[in-house]
XYZ file of C-alpha atoms in Angstrom:
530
model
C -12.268 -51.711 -24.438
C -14.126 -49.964 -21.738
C -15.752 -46.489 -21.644
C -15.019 -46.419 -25.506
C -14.162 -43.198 -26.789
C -15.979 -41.978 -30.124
C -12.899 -41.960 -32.448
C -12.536 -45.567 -31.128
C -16.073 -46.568 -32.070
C -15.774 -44.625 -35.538
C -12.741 -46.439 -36.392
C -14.108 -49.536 -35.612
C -17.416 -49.149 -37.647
C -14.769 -48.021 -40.431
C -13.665 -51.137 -40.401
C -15.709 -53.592 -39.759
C -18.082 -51.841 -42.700
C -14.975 -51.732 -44.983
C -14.611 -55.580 -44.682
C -18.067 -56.357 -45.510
C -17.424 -53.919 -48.789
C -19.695 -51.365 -47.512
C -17.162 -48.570 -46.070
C -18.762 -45.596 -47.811
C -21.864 -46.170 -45.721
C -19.976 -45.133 -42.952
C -20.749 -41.336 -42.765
C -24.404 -41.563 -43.650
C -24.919 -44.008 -40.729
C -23.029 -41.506 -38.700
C -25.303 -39.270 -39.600
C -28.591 -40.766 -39.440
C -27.812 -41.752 -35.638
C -26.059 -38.719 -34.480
C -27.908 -36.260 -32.127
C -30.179 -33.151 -33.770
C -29.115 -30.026 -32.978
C -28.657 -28.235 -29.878
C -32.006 -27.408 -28.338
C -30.968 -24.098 -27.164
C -29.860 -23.335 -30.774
C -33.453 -23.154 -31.813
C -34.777 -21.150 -28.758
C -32.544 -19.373 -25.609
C -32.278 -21.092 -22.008
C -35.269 -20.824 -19.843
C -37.428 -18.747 -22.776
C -40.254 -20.684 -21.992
C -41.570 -20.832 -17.389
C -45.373 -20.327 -18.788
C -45.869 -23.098 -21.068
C -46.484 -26.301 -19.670
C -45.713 -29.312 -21.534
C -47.166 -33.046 -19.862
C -45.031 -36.453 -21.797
C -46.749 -39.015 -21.611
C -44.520 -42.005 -20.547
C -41.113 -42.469 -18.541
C -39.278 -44.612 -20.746
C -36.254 -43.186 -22.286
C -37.910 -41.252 -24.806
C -40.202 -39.577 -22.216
C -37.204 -38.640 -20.476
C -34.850 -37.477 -22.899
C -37.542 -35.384 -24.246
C -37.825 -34.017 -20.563
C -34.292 -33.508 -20.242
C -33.837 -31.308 -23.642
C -37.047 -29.574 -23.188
C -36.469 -28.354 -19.450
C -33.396 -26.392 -20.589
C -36.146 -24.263 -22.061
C -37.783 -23.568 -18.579
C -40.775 -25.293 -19.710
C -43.222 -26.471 -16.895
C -42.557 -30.010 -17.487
C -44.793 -32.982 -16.497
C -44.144 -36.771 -16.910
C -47.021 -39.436 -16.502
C -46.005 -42.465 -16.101
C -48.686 -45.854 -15.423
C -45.951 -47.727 -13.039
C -45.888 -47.272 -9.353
C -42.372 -47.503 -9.136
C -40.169 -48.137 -12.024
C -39.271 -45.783 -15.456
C -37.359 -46.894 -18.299
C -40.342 -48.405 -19.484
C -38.175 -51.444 -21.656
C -35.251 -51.378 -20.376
C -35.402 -53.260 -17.579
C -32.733 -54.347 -15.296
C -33.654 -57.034 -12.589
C -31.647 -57.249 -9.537
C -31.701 -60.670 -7.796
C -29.082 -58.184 -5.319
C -26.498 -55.334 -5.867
C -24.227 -57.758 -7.413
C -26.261 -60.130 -9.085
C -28.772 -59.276 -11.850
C -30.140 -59.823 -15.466
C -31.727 -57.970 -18.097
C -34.894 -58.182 -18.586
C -35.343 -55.494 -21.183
C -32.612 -53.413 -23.334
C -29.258 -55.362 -23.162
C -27.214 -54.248 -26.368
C -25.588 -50.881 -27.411
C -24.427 -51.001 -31.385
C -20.824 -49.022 -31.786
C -23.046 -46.732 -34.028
C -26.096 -45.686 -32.088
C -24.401 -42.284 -31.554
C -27.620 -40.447 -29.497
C -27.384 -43.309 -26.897
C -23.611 -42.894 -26.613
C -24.107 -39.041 -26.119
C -26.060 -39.689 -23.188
C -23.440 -42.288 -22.170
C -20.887 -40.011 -21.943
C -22.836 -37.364 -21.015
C -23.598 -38.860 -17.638
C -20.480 -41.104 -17.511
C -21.872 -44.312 -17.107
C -19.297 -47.134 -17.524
C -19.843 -49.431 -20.544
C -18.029 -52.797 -20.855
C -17.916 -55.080 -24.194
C -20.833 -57.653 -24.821
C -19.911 -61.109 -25.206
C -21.901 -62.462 -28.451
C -19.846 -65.115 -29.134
C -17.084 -66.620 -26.591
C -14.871 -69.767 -27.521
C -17.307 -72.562 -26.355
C -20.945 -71.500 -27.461
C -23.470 -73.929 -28.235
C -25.326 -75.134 -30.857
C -28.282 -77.503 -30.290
C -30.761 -78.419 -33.118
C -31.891 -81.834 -34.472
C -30.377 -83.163 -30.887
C -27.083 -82.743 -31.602
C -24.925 -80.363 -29.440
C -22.159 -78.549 -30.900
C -19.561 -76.295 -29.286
C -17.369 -73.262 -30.210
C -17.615 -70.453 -33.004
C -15.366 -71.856 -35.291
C -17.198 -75.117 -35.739
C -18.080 -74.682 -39.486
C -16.561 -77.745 -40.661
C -18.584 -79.921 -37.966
C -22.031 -78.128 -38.448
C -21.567 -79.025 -42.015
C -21.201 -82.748 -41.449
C -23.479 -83.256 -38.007
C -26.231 -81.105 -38.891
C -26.538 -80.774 -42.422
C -27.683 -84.025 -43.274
C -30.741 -83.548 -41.598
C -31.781 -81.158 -44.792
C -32.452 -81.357 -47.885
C -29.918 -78.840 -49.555
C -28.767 -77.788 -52.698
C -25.428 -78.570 -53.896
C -23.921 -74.902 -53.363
C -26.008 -74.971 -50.199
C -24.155 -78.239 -48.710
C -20.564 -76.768 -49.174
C -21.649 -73.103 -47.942
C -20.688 -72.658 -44.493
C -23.464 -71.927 -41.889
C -22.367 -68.578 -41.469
C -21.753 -67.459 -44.915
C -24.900 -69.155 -45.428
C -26.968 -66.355 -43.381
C -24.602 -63.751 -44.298
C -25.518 -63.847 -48.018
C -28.942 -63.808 -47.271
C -29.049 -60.716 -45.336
C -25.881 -58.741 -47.570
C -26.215 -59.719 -50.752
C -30.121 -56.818 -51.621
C -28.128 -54.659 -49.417
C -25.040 -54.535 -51.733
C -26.694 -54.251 -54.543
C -28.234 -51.325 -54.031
C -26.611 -47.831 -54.866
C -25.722 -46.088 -51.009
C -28.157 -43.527 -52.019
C -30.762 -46.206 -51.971
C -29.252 -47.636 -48.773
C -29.047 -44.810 -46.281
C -32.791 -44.316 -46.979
C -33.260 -47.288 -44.652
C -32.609 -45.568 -41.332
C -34.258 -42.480 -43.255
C -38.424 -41.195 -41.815
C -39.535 -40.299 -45.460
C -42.973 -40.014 -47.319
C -41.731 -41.692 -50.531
C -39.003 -44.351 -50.165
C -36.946 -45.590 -53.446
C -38.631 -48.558 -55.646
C -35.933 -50.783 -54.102
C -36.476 -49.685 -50.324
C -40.447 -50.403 -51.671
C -40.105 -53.662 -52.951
C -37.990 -55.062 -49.778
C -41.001 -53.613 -47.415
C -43.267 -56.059 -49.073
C -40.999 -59.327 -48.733
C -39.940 -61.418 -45.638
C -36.805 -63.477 -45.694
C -37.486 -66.562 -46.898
C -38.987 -65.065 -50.169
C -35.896 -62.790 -50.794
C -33.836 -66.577 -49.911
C -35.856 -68.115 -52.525
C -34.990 -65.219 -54.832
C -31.628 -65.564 -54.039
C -31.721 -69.574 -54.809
C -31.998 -71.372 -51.402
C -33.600 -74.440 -51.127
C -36.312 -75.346 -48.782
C -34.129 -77.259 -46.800
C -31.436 -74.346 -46.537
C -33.995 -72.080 -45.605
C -35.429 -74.713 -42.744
C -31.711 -74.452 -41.624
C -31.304 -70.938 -41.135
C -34.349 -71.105 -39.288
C -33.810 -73.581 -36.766
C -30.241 -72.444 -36.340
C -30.312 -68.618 -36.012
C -31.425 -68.216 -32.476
C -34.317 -65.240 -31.941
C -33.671 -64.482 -35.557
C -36.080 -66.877 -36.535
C -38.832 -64.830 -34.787
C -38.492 -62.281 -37.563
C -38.121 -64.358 -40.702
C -42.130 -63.541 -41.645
C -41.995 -60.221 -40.976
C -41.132 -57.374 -43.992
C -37.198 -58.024 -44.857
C -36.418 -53.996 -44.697
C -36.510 -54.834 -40.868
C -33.648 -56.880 -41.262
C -31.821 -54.649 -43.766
C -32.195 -52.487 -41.319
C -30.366 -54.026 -38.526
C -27.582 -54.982 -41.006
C -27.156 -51.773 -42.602
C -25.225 -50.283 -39.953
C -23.691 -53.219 -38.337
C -26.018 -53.434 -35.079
C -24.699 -56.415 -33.938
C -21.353 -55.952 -34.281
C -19.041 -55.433 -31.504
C -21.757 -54.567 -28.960
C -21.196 -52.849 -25.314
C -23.350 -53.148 -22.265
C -23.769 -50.757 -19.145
C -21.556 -52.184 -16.776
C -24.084 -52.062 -13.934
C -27.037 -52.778 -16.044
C -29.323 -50.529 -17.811
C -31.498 -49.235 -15.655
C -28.515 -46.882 -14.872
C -29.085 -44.948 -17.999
C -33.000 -43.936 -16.793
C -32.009 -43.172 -13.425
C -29.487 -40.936 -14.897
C -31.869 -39.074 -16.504
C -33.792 -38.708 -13.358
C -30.416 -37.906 -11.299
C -29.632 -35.110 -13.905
C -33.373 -33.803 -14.261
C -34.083 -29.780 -13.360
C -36.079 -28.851 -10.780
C -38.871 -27.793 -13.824
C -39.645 -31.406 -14.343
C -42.037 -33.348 -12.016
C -42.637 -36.948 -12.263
C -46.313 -37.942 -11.832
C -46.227 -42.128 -10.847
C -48.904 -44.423 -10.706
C -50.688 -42.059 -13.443
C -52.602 -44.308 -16.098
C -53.677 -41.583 -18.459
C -57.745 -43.162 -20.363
C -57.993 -39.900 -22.310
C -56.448 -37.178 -24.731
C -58.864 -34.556 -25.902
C -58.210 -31.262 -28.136
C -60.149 -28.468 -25.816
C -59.950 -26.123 -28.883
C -61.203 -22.926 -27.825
C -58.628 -22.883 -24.577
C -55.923 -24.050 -27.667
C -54.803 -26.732 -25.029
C -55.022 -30.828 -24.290
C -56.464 -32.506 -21.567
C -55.458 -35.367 -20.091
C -57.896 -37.348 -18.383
C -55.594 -39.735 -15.612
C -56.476 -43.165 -13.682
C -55.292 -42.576 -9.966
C -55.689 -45.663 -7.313
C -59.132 -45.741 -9.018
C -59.825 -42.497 -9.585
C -60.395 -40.119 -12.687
C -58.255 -36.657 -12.688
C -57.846 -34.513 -15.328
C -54.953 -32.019 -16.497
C -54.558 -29.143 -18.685
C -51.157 -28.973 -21.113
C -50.233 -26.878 -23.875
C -48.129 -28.910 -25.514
C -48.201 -32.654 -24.682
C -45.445 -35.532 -26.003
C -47.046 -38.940 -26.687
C -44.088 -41.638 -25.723
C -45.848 -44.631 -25.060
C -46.258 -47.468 -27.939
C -49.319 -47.826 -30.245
C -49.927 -51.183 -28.656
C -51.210 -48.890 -25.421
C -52.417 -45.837 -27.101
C -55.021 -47.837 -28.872
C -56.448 -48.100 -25.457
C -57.184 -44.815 -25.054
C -59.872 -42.349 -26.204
C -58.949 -39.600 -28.089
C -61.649 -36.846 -29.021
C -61.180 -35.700 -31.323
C -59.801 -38.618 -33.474
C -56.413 -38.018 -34.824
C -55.393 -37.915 -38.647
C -57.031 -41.315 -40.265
C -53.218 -41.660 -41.516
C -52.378 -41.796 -37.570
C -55.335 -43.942 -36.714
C -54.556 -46.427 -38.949
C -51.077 -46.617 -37.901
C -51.982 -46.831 -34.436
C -54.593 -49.910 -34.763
C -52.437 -52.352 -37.405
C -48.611 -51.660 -36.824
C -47.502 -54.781 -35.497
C -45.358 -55.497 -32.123
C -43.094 -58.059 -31.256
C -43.683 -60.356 -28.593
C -40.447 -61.564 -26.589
C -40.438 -63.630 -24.211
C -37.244 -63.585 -21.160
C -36.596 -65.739 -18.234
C -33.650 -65.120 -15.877
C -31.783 -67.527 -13.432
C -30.362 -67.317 -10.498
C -28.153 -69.792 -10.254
C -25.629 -70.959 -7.303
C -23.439 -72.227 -9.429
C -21.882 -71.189 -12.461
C -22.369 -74.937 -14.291
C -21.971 -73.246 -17.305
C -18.297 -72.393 -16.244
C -17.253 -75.802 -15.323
C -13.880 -76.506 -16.445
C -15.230 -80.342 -17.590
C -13.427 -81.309 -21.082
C -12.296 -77.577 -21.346
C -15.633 -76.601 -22.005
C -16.090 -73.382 -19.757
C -18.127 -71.011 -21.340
C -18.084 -66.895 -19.941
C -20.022 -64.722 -22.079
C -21.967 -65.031 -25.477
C -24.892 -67.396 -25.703
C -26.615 -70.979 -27.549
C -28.997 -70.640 -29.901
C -31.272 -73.564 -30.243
C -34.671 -75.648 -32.239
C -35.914 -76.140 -28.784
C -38.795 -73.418 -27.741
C -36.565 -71.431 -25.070
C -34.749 -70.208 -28.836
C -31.342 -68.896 -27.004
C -29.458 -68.655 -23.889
C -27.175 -65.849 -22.898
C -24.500 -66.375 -20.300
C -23.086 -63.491 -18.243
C -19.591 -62.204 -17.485
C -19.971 -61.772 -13.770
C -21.007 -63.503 -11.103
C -20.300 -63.508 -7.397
C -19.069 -65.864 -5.201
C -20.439 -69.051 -6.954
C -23.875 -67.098 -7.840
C -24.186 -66.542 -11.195
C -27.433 -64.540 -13.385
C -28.228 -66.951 -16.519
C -30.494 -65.977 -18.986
C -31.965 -69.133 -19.316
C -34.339 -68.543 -22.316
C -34.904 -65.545 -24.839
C -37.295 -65.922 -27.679
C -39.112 -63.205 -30.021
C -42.196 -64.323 -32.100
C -44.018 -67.733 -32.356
C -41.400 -69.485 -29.461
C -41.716 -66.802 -27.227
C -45.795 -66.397 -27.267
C -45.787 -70.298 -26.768
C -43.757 -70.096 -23.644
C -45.293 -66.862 -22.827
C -48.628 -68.110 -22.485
C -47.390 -71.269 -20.311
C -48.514 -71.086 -16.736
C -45.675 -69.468 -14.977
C -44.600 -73.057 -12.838
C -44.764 -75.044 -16.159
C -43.074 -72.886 -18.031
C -40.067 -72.297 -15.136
C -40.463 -76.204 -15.323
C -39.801 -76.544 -19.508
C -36.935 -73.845 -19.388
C -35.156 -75.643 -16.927
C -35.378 -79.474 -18.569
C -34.854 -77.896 -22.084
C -31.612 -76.363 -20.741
C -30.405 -79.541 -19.024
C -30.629 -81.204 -22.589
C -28.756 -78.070 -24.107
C -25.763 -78.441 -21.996
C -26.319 -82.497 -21.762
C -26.455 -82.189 -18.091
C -28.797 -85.093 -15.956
C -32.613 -84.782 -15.993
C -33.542 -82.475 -12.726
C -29.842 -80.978 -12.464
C -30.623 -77.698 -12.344
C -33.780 -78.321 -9.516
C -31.027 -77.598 -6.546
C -29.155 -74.723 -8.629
C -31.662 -72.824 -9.822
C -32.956 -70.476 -6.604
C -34.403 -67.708 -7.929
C -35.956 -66.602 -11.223
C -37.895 -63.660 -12.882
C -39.222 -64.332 -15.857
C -41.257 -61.659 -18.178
C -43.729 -61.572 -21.228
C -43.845 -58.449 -22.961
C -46.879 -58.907 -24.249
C -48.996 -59.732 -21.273
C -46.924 -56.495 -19.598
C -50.203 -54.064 -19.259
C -48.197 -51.071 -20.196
C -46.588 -52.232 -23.372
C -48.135 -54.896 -24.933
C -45.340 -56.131 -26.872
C -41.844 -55.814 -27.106
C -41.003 -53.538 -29.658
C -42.884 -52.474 -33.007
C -41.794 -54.523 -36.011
C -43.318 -54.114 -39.277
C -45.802 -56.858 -41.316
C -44.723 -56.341 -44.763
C -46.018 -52.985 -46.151
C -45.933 -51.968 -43.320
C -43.189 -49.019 -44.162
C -45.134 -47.656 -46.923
C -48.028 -47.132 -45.069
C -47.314 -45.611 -41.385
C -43.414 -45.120 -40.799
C -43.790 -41.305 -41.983
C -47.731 -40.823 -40.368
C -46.463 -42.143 -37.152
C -44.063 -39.191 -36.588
C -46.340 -36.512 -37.753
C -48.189 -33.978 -34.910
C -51.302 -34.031 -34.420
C -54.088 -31.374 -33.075
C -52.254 -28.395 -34.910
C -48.774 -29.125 -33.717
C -49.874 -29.670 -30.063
C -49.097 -33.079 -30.012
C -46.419 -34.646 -30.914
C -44.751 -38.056 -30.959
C -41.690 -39.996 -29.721
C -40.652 -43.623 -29.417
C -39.019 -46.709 -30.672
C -42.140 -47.041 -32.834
C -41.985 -44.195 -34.861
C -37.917 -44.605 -35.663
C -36.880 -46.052 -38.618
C -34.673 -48.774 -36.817
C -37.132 -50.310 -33.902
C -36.462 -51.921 -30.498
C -33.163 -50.488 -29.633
C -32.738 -47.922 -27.482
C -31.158 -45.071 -29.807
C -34.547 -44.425 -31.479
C -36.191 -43.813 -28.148
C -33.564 -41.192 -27.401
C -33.185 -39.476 -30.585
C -36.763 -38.777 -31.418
C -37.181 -38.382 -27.941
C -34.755 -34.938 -28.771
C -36.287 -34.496 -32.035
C -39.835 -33.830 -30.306
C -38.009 -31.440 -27.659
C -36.201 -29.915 -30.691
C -39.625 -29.295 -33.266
C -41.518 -28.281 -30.244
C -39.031 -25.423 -29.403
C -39.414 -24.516 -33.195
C -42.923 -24.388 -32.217
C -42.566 -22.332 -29.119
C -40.413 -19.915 -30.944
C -42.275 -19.418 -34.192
C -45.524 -18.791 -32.244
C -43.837 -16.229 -29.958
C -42.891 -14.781 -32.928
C -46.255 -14.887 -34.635
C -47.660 -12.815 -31.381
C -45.260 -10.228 -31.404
């Protein structure tokens, strides 16, 4: 369905959580992921010309924080360290107007319900995601298999090649995963559960004890077998990449269904940021090519300063109020004087971001949707052992021109590509895609004519992906990460300090959350003076 309408997604997510046995979770996810309140519930329209506010960062938490706050009449400044693009991760490359990739953000979960307030704020068109389509590939241990409903085949082709246990060997592929990711999460009471997409100081035992696991210790909890667990690994596409990290990461992607039934912006993502931008008062100014080196408390003017890189040049900038968007990975870069909170240092120096890794073709012809042996494949992906971890295949195309997305990796695979040259590593993704689809060595030389192919860690302003906790990692900073600093005149917003990372809908909502405290600010000190 396109353009879905809410009571269509709710249903949906009533459903698909009431056939995993889960369908009271469905109004505390609703909640967690709906939109705070109102901004102009907590102060009036345009209370606020004198105070100037300066974000830090144009990705969609900068802006949505923007957005909310300018309805305030705030004096609004964005700094952003590109010359020319905002969204910050979401990334949409265009080969032309027809024909491009994502580079970035390329999933919307039916529940994320701040990103589908923007959405249909702006009226962008959304179309279904593909994950799985009737021919997908699977590739390990050099054997190729194709289609979704291939249980019965993985179990005799690929199976052998591990040493399982006897429940293991007759468990489906599938069911095999799905166990290990369902089975903590049903077991817990839903008043443990929604504390998972919950920012709190003290977390239940249970939420605790998950935090300082990865997978493959809750699998050998749960009775898998070296062997099963080598399986799952080599057969769960970018998955894999998060296997060592703390488990609660995972929980937290299954808790509220994220990957099923996913949408995509029909004209890639990049609308959504220049949305924002279209839609953005005349109160908000957009400073580009601004690299801000320093953030310093000038106490006795109660006010931050923001000291700026320019074509080479040092500026500084006077704020109020400022809002800190960009990820920890860059802020450690920068000096702050004075420090912030130790809690907030500490957060800032050790939580951990993901690498990923994404290389896009463009191909002049669709191979993939060659009609040979009935085999044509539109939409969903392969996941693979081979380094390039997955391939995604698009829905459009034009003419014979098609965008692959020829390899996506998170973790160990995607560093080890990463930090190929960028000719030898164009070189691998193409020959480890020929084997994939068993096409001839060199094939895809003469239809391959463009690429664009990205590193997220080697990207100067982000240095990673998205955070994703180490184990512990919850405990420690999730709650210090979202608290102000310099007496409530900074404050922060991002993917990073969300309880659900690297999706979109935590940019956006604490993105409002930061416009909403700070007009709770704004009011109580008007309050305080009169």
């Amino acid at each position: 369905m396109r353009n879905p309408t809410d009571t269509y997604r709710h249903e949906l997510l009533k459903g698909l959580l009431e056939s995993v046995g889960r369908g009271e979770d469905f109004s505390y996810i609703i909640k967690a992921y709906s939109p705070p309140k109102e901004i102009t519930k907590y102060a009036p329209p345009n209370a606020f010309p004198q105070v100037k506010v300066g974000i830090i960062g144009a990705g969609l938490a900068g802006l949505s924080s923007a957005y909310e706050l300018s309805k305030l009449g705030c004096s609004i400044t964005i700094i952003e360290a590109k010359k020319e693009r905002i969204g910050g991760r979401v990334y949409t490359y265009y080969f032309d107007t027809h024909l491009f990739g994502e580079l970035g953000a390329m999933r919307i979960p039916i529940a994320h319900e701040c990103t589908w307030h923007y959405l249909n704020l702006f009226k962008i068109n959304t179309i279904p995601f593909i994950t799985d389509s009737e021919n997908n590939i699977l590739y390990v241990n050099k054997t190729r298999i194709k289609g979704i409903n291939k249980e019965q085949e993985i179990m005799q082709r690929v199976y052998p090649y591990y040493p399982l246990n006897e429940w293991e060997k007759y468990t489906p592929l599938n069911m095999l995963d799905f166990q290990a990711l369902n089975t903590p999460l049903c077991r817990m009471p839903k008043e443990v559960r929604v504390e998972l997409l919950q920012v709190k100081r003290n977390y239940n035992p249970q939420i605790l004890f998950y935090d300082a696991v990865n997978f493959f210790q809750v699998c050998d909890l749960l009775g898998y077998s070296d062997g099963g667990k080598a399986l799952l690994y080599n057969t769960m596409g970018i998955d894999r990449g998060f296997y060592y990290n703390s488990y609660l990461e995972l929980l937290r992607e299954v808790y509220p269904l994220n990957f099923y039934n996913v949408y995509k912006i029909e004209k890639g993502f990049s609308e959504l940021p220049k949305a924002f931008l279209k839609h953005m008062s005349s109160n908000v100014k957009i400073k580009m090519n601004h690299i801000v080196t320093g953030i310093y408390n000038d106490g006795l003017n109660n006010q931050v300063v923001l000291k700026y890189n320019i074509n080479n040049r040092e500026e500084y900038e006077r704020f109020d109020y400022v809002i800190c968007t960009i990820p920890f990975s860059t802020l450690r870069l920068i000096d702050v004087n004075p420090e912030f909170s130790q809690e907030k240092k500490q957060a800032i120096m050790q939580i951990n971001y993901m690498t990923s890794q994404k290389t896009l073709f463009l191909c002049k012809e669709r191979f993939w949707e060659s009609n040979i042996n009935n085999e044509k494949i539109v939409g969903g992906r392969a996941h693979t052992d081979l380094v390039i971890t997955s391939v995604w295949y698009p829905v459009q195309g034009y003419d014979n021109y098609g965008v692959l997305m020829a390899a996506y990796g998170v973790g160990q695979d995607a560093s080890r590509i990463g930090n190929m040259n960028e000719s030898d590593r164009i070189f691998l993704i193409k020959r480890q895609l020929e084997e994939v689809h068993g096409l001839s060595p060199h094939y895809l030389d003469d239809i391959v004519v463009d690429y664009k192919t990205i590193d997220w860690e080697k990207e100067p302003h982000q240095l990673g992906a998205y955070a994703w906790y180490n184990l512990g990692q919850t405990r420690l900073f999730l709650y210090p990460s979202y608290l102000p600093e310099y007496g409530n005149k900074i404050l922060f917003a991002g993917e990073h300090i969300a309880p659900n990372h690297g999706w979109i809908q935590g940019a956006l909502q604490t993105g409002m959350m930061a416009a909403n405290n700070l007009a709770k600010i704004l009011m109580f000190r008007n309050h305080s003076f009169h």
